[in-house]
PDB file of C-alpha atoms in Angstrom:
ATOM      1  CA  MET W   1       2.042 -12.985  -6.736  1.00 52.00           C
ATOM      2  CA  LYS W   2       2.786 -15.364  -3.909  1.00 51.00           C
ATOM      3  CA  HIS W   3       0.656 -14.052  -1.057  1.00 53.00           C
ATOM      4  CA  ILE W   4      -2.241 -11.609  -0.662  1.00 53.00           C
ATOM      5  CA  PHE W   5      -3.192  -9.760   2.513  1.00 57.00           C
ATOM      6  CA  SER W   6      -6.426  -7.767   2.354  1.00 57.00           C
ATOM      7  CA  LEU W   7      -7.747  -5.091   4.677  1.00 60.00           C
ATOM      8  CA  VAL W   8     -11.505  -4.973   4.132  1.00 57.00           C
ATOM      9  CA  PHE W   9     -14.198  -2.462   5.009  1.00 58.00           C
ATOM     10  CA  LEU W  10     -17.739  -3.882   4.941  1.00 56.00           C
ATOM     11  CA  LEU W  11     -21.293  -2.638   5.083  1.00 59.00           C
ATOM     12  CA  THR W  12     -23.725  -5.334   6.191  1.00 57.00           C
ATOM     13  CA  ALA W  13     -27.504  -5.641   6.058  1.00 56.00           C
ATOM     14  CA  VAL W  14     -29.079  -8.344   8.247  1.00 56.00           C
ATOM     15  CA  VAL W  15     -32.523  -9.918   8.481  1.00 58.00           C
ATOM     16  CA  GLY W  16     -33.084 -12.002  11.641  1.00 53.00           C
ATOM     17  CA  PHE W  17     -35.710 -14.491  12.753  1.00 55.00           C
ATOM     18  CA  ALA W  18     -36.953 -15.333  16.294  1.00 49.00           C
ATOM     19  CA  GLN W  19     -36.780 -13.253  19.483  1.00 48.00           C
ATOM     20  CA  GLU W  20     -33.714 -14.649  21.238  1.00 55.00           C
ATOM     21  CA  PRO W  21     -30.481 -12.594  21.374  1.00 57.00           C
ATOM     22  CA  PHE W  22     -28.824 -15.227  19.182  1.00 68.00           C
ATOM     23  CA  TYR W  23     -30.979 -16.019  16.174  1.00 79.00           C
ATOM     24  CA  THR W  24     -30.624 -17.209  12.613  1.00 86.00           C
ATOM     25  CA  ARG W  25     -29.598 -14.308  10.409  1.00 85.00           C
ATOM     26  CA  PHE W  26     -29.477 -13.744   6.664  1.00 87.00           C
ATOM     27  CA  GLY W  27     -28.087 -10.759   4.851  1.00 89.00           C
ATOM     28  CA  PHE W  28     -25.728  -9.273   2.307  1.00 87.00           C
ATOM     29  CA  VAL W  29     -22.387  -7.536   2.496  1.00 87.00           C
ATOM     30  CA  ALA W  30     -20.716  -4.919   0.349  1.00 87.00           C
ATOM     31  CA  GLY W  31     -17.341  -3.342   0.870  1.00 87.00           C
ATOM     32  CA  TYR W  32     -13.974  -2.277  -0.417  1.00 88.00           C
ATOM     33  CA  GLY W  33     -10.680  -4.090   0.034  1.00 87.00           C
ATOM     34  CA  PHE W  34      -7.083  -2.873   0.135  1.00 88.00           C
ATOM     35  CA  ASN W  35      -4.671  -5.582  -1.032  1.00 90.00           C
ATOM     36  CA  MET W  36      -0.986  -5.999  -0.212  1.00 89.00           C
ATOM     37  CA  HIS W  37       0.873  -8.592  -2.298  1.00 90.00           C
ATOM     38  CA  THR W  38       4.279 -10.133  -1.689  1.00 89.00           C
ATOM     39  CA  ALA W  39       6.062 -11.497  -4.744  1.00 89.00           C
ATOM     40  CA  ASP W  40       9.224 -13.353  -5.663  1.00 89.00           C
ATOM     41  CA  PHE W  41       9.673 -13.506  -9.425  1.00 92.00           C
ATOM     42  CA  ARG W  42      11.658 -11.795 -12.146  1.00 93.00           C
ATOM     43  CA  ALA W  43       9.202 -12.320 -14.985  1.00 94.00           C
ATOM     44  CA  LEU W  44       5.921 -14.061 -15.676  1.00 94.00           C
ATOM     45  CA  PRO W  45       6.440 -17.492 -17.300  1.00 94.00           C
ATOM     46  CA  GLY W  46       7.184 -17.115 -21.009  1.00 94.00           C
ATOM     47  CA  VAL W  47       6.733 -13.312 -20.933  1.00 95.00           C
ATOM     48  CA  PRO W  48       9.877 -11.275 -21.783  1.00 94.00           C
ATOM     49  CA  ASN W  49      10.810  -8.906 -18.970  1.00 94.00           C
ATOM     50  CA  CYS W  50      14.142  -7.431 -17.903  1.00 92.00           C
ATOM     51  CA  CYS W  51      13.159  -6.692 -14.289  1.00 94.00           C
ATOM     52  CA  PRO W  52      15.768  -7.849 -11.744  1.00 94.00           C
ATOM     53  CA  GLN W  53      13.047  -8.907  -9.243  1.00 94.00           C
ATOM     54  CA  PHE W  54       9.450  -8.069  -8.318  1.00 94.00           C
ATOM     55  CA  GLU W  55       8.946  -8.132  -4.546  1.00 92.00           C
ATOM     56  CA  SER W  56       5.705  -6.398  -3.587  1.00 91.00           C
ATOM     57  CA  GLY W  57       2.650  -4.536  -4.815  1.00 92.00           C
ATOM     58  CA  SER W  58      -0.683  -3.162  -3.740  1.00 92.00           C
ATOM     59  CA  GLY W  59      -4.162  -2.539  -5.059  1.00 93.00           C
ATOM     60  CA  SER W  60      -7.792  -2.209  -4.123  1.00 92.00           C
ATOM     61  CA  GLY W  61     -11.260  -3.091  -5.317  1.00 92.00           C
ATOM     62  CA  PRO W  62     -14.880  -3.806  -4.387  1.00 92.00           C
ATOM     63  CA  LEU W  63     -16.303  -6.959  -2.881  1.00 91.00           C
ATOM     64  CA  GLY W  64     -19.700  -8.284  -1.943  1.00 92.00           C
ATOM     65  CA  GLY W  65     -21.700 -11.333  -1.021  1.00 93.00           C
ATOM     66  CA  VAL W  66     -24.586 -12.950   0.814  1.00 94.00           C
ATOM     67  CA  PHE W  67     -24.429 -14.774   4.124  1.00 92.00           C
ATOM     68  CA  ALA W  68     -26.232 -16.749   6.802  1.00 94.00           C
ATOM     69  CA  GLU W  69     -25.396 -17.017  10.516  1.00 91.00           C
ATOM     70  CA  LEU W  70     -26.704 -19.871  12.638  1.00 93.00           C
ATOM     71  CA  PRO W  71     -26.501 -19.946  16.470  1.00 92.00           C
ATOM     72  CA  LEU W  72     -24.496 -22.858  17.908  1.00 93.00           C
ATOM     73  CA  SER W  73     -24.825 -21.585  21.494  1.00 90.00           C
ATOM     74  CA  GLN W  74     -25.561 -18.382  23.380  1.00 87.00           C
ATOM     75  CA  SER W  75     -22.147 -17.024  22.443  1.00 89.00           C
ATOM     76  CA  ILE W  76     -21.121 -18.622  19.121  1.00 93.00           C
ATOM     77  CA  LEU W  77     -22.570 -18.235  15.633  1.00 92.00           C
ATOM     78  CA  LEU W  78     -21.650 -20.398  12.647  1.00 95.00           C
ATOM     79  CA  GLY W  79     -21.351 -18.165   9.617  1.00 94.00           C
ATOM     80  CA  ILE W  80     -21.317 -19.059   5.941  1.00 95.00           C
ATOM     81  CA  ARG W  81     -20.808 -16.518   3.187  1.00 94.00           C
ATOM     82  CA  LEU W  82     -20.699 -16.637  -0.602  1.00 96.00           C
ATOM     83  CA  SER W  83     -18.523 -13.779  -1.787  1.00 95.00           C
ATOM     84  CA  TYR W  84     -17.011 -12.026  -4.784  1.00 96.00           C
ATOM     85  CA  VAL W  85     -13.643 -10.358  -4.126  1.00 94.00           C
ATOM     86  CA  THR W  86     -11.170  -8.381  -6.245  1.00 94.00           C
ATOM     87  CA  HIS W  87      -7.462  -8.933  -5.531  1.00 93.00           C
ATOM     88  CA  ASP W  88      -5.985  -6.402  -7.997  1.00 94.00           C
ATOM     89  CA  ALA W  89      -2.422  -5.176  -7.554  1.00 93.00           C
ATOM     90  CA  THR W  90       0.249  -3.141  -9.293  1.00 96.00           C
ATOM     91  CA  LEU W  91       3.847  -4.288  -8.874  1.00 95.00           C
ATOM     92  CA  THR W  92       6.697  -1.928  -9.756  1.00 96.00           C
ATOM     93  CA  GLN W  93      10.471  -2.081  -9.613  1.00 96.00           C
ATOM     94  CA  GLU W  94      13.017   0.537 -10.664  1.00 96.00           C
ATOM     95  CA  GLU W  95      16.294  -0.382 -12.376  1.00 95.00           C
ATOM     96  CA  ALA W  96      19.260   1.807 -13.248  1.00 95.00           C
ATOM     97  CA  THR W  97      20.143   1.955 -16.940  1.00 93.00           C
ATOM     98  CA  THR W  98      21.881   4.071 -19.566  1.00 93.00           C
ATOM     99  CA  VAL W  99      19.697   6.352 -21.692  1.00 95.00           C
ATOM    100  CA  ILE W 100      20.307   8.517 -24.730  1.00 95.00           C
ATOM    101  CA  VAL W 101      19.327  12.189 -24.399  1.00 95.00           C
ATOM    102  CA  GLY W 102      20.112  14.469 -27.326  1.00 91.00           C
ATOM    103  CA  GLY W 103      22.487  11.867 -28.743  1.00 91.00           C
ATOM    104  CA  VAL W 104      24.489  11.676 -25.491  1.00 93.00           C
ATOM    105  CA  GLU W 105      24.546   8.734 -23.090  1.00 93.00           C
ATOM    106  CA  GLN W 106      23.679   9.446 -19.458  1.00 94.00           C
ATOM    107  CA  ALA W 107      22.487   7.641 -16.339  1.00 95.00           C
ATOM    108  CA  GLY W 108      18.776   6.936 -16.151  1.00 95.00           C
ATOM    109  CA  ALA W 109      16.280   4.384 -14.905  1.00 96.00           C
ATOM    110  CA  PHE W 110      13.588   2.024 -16.107  1.00 95.00           C
ATOM    111  CA  THR W 111      10.406   1.411 -14.124  1.00 97.00           C
ATOM    112  CA  HIS W 112       9.134  -2.140 -14.589  1.00 97.00           C
ATOM    113  CA  THR W 113       5.372  -2.429 -14.039  1.00 97.00           C
ATOM    114  CA  VAL W 114       3.012  -5.397 -13.878  1.00 97.00           C
ATOM    115  CA  ASP W 115      -0.692  -4.656 -13.365  1.00 97.00           C
ATOM    116  CA  ALA W 116      -2.576  -7.742 -12.186  1.00 95.00           C
ATOM    117  CA  THR W 117      -6.361  -7.891 -12.535  1.00 96.00           C
ATOM    118  CA  LEU W 118      -7.578 -10.642 -10.222  1.00 95.00           C
ATOM    119  CA  SER W 119     -11.017 -11.568  -8.918  1.00 96.00           C
ATOM    120  CA  SER W 120     -12.536 -14.647  -7.319  1.00 96.00           C
ATOM    121  CA  ILE W 121     -15.752 -16.151  -6.058  1.00 97.00           C
ATOM    122  CA  GLY W 122     -15.577 -18.149  -2.861  1.00 97.00           C
ATOM    123  CA  ILE W 123     -17.227 -19.663   0.180  1.00 98.00           C
ATOM    124  CA  GLU W 124     -16.314 -18.508   3.687  1.00 96.00           C
ATOM    125  CA  PRO W 125     -17.138 -20.600   6.770  1.00 97.00           C
ATOM    126  CA  THR W 126     -16.545 -18.675  10.021  1.00 96.00           C
ATOM    127  CA  LEU W 127     -17.080 -18.876  13.758  1.00 96.00           C
ATOM    128  CA  ASN W 128     -18.399 -15.612  15.180  1.00 93.00           C
ATOM    129  CA  ILE W 129     -17.717 -15.448  18.922  1.00 94.00           C
ATOM    130  CA  HIS W 130     -19.622 -12.996  21.103  1.00 91.00           C
ATOM    131  CA  ILE W 131     -17.217 -10.846  23.138  1.00 92.00           C
ATOM    132  CA  VAL W 132     -19.328  -8.151  24.783  1.00 89.00           C
ATOM    133  CA  ALA W 133     -22.518  -6.221  23.988  1.00 84.00           C
ATOM    134  CA  GLY W 134     -22.807  -6.294  20.170  1.00 80.00           C
ATOM    135  CA  LEU W 135     -19.120  -7.044  19.486  1.00 87.00           C
ATOM    136  CA  TYR W 136     -18.008 -10.313  17.845  1.00 89.00           C
ATOM    137  CA  ALA W 137     -14.643 -11.813  16.972  1.00 93.00           C
ATOM    138  CA  ASN W 138     -14.698 -13.628  13.622  1.00 93.00           C
ATOM    139  CA  VAL W 139     -12.290 -16.386  12.554  1.00 95.00           C
ATOM    140  CA  GLY W 140     -12.462 -18.715   9.587  1.00 95.00           C
ATOM    141  CA  MET W 141     -11.223 -19.325   6.079  1.00 95.00           C
ATOM    142  CA  ARG W 142     -12.099 -18.651   2.470  1.00 95.00           C
ATOM    143  CA  ILE W 143     -11.880 -21.164  -0.377  1.00 97.00           C
ATOM    144  CA  GLY W 144     -12.259 -19.576  -3.800  1.00 96.00           C
ATOM    145  CA  ALA W 145     -11.862 -19.956  -7.539  1.00 97.00           C
ATOM    146  CA  TYR W 146     -10.410 -17.222  -9.738  1.00 96.00           C
ATOM    147  CA  LEU W 147     -12.792 -15.634 -12.228  1.00 97.00           C
ATOM    148  CA  THR W 148     -10.206 -13.283 -13.756  1.00 96.00           C
ATOM    149  CA  LYS W 149      -6.406 -13.552 -13.674  1.00 95.00           C
ATOM    150  CA  ASP W 150      -5.120 -11.098 -16.265  1.00 97.00           C
ATOM    151  CA  TYR W 151      -2.073  -8.885 -16.504  1.00 96.00           C
ATOM    152  CA  SER W 152      -0.589  -6.011 -18.445  1.00 98.00           C
ATOM    153  CA  GLN W 153       3.067  -5.032 -18.266  1.00 97.00           C
ATOM    154  CA  LYS W 154       5.574  -2.554 -19.607  1.00 97.00           C
ATOM    155  CA  GLU W 155       9.073  -1.249 -18.971  1.00 97.00           C
ATOM    156  CA  GLU W 156       9.372   2.516 -19.408  1.00 97.00           C
ATOM    157  CA  ILE W 157      12.136   5.051 -18.890  1.00 96.00           C
ATOM    158  CA  SER W 158      11.218   6.992 -15.751  1.00 96.00           C
ATOM    159  CA  GLN W 159      14.457   8.940 -15.281  1.00 94.00           C
ATOM    160  CA  PRO W 160      14.927  11.421 -16.792  1.00 94.00           C
ATOM    161  CA  GLU W 161      11.203  12.103 -16.958  1.00 92.00           C
ATOM    162  CA  GLY W 162       9.696  12.671 -20.396  1.00 92.00           C
ATOM    163  CA  VAL W 163      12.937  12.460 -22.389  1.00 94.00           C
ATOM    164  CA  GLY W 164      15.493   9.870 -23.425  1.00 94.00           C
ATOM    165  CA  THR W 165      15.550   6.549 -25.239  1.00 95.00           C
ATOM    166  CA  PHE W 166      17.183   3.244 -24.324  1.00 93.00           C
ATOM    167  CA  LEU W 167      19.968   1.213 -25.891  1.00 91.00           C
ATOM    168  CA  ASP W 168      19.040  -2.002 -27.677  1.00 90.00           C
ATOM    169  CA  SER W 169      20.803  -5.344 -27.158  1.00 87.00           C
ATOM    170  CA  ASN W 170      23.510  -4.284 -29.629  1.00 89.00           C
ATOM    171  CA  GLY W 171      24.239  -1.029 -27.799  1.00 88.00           C
ATOM    172  CA  ASN W 172      22.494   1.143 -30.402  1.00 91.00           C
ATOM    173  CA  ASP W 173      19.884   3.829 -29.777  1.00 93.00           C
ATOM    174  CA  SER W 174      16.491   2.117 -30.024  1.00 94.00           C
ATOM    175  CA  LYS W 175      14.670   5.462 -30.484  1.00 94.00           C
ATOM    176  CA  GLN W 176      12.069   4.171 -27.994  1.00 95.00           C
ATOM    177  CA  ARG W 177      11.152   4.804 -24.341  1.00 95.00           C
ATOM    178  CA  VAL W 178       8.998   1.720 -23.704  1.00 96.00           C
ATOM    179  CA  ARG W 179       9.780  -1.963 -24.195  1.00 95.00           C
ATOM    180  CA  ASN W 180       8.341  -5.398 -23.389  1.00 96.00           C
ATOM    181  CA  GLU W 181       4.711  -4.263 -23.472  1.00 97.00           C
ATOM    182  CA  SER W 182       2.282  -7.170 -23.294  1.00 97.00           C
ATOM    183  CA  SER W 183      -1.021  -8.261 -21.787  1.00 97.00           C
ATOM    184  CA  GLY W 184      -3.237 -11.317 -21.455  1.00 97.00           C
ATOM    185  CA  GLU W 185      -4.005 -14.057 -18.970  1.00 97.00           C
ATOM    186  CA  ILE W 186      -1.308 -14.704 -16.374  1.00 95.00           C
ATOM    187  CA  PRO W 187       0.581 -17.811 -17.563  1.00 94.00           C
ATOM    188  CA  ASN W 188       0.400 -20.879 -15.304  1.00 92.00           C
ATOM    189  CA  ALA W 189      -1.788 -19.017 -12.810  1.00 91.00           C
ATOM    190  CA  GLN W 190      -3.451 -21.077 -10.117  1.00 91.00           C
ATOM    191  CA  SER W 191      -7.201 -21.625 -10.478  1.00 94.00           C
ATOM    192  CA  PHE W 192      -7.994 -21.805  -6.757  1.00 94.00           C
ATOM    193  CA  LEU W 193      -6.994 -19.986  -3.588  1.00 92.00           C
ATOM    194  CA  ALA W 194      -7.311 -20.467   0.168  1.00 92.00           C
ATOM    195  CA  GLN W 195      -7.155 -17.651   2.724  1.00 90.00           C
ATOM    196  CA  ALA W 196      -7.427 -17.294   6.488  1.00 90.00           C
ATOM    197  CA  ILE W 197     -10.014 -14.797   7.728  1.00 90.00           C
ATOM    198  CA  GLY W 198     -10.055 -12.819  10.963  1.00 89.00           C
ATOM    199  CA  GLY W 199     -11.796  -9.711  12.177  1.00 88.00           C
ATOM    200  CA  VAL W 200     -14.285  -8.050  14.460  1.00 86.00           C
ATOM    201  CA  SER W 201     -17.861  -6.999  13.776  1.00 83.00           C
TER     202      SER W 201
END
């Protein structure tokens, strides 16, 4: 997975101190993220896979954290957040193949699937700029470390549905519908990540 874009919905609880409109704030956040991944690989390193190319995937998962916001002026708050985020995604790709149905060869298709289970803990410095009334624009970045980076994969006949087996490397009927099943930690996965952050609150 090369890149991750996340659309996040948050619920925030805030405790503030002092009487001024811009005051030091502490709180926690909880939410749910929708992840869109772009990819450019045929197989995970050292993991057998016959997929021609994985290009994209999507997923979702919970997130949460604690934060503090400190006033720099009457219109700008410096924010800092410690967060846990899930980056899960499922990548699929269909490939035409020949299947055996009732002893007869016919056109069919494999669906190649990689399920990635990803989560990280990170720190998020932001600038929160007052726009109007209670509306803020938020810009910043997130630096994180992966806590989980696991995968499971399989290649299964998807057409025709529920019937058919595939040919093995020698052109014989394998008597199977699924191949290249495996799971574990993603080989050579990066340990850290950096992301840009933007939004309104």
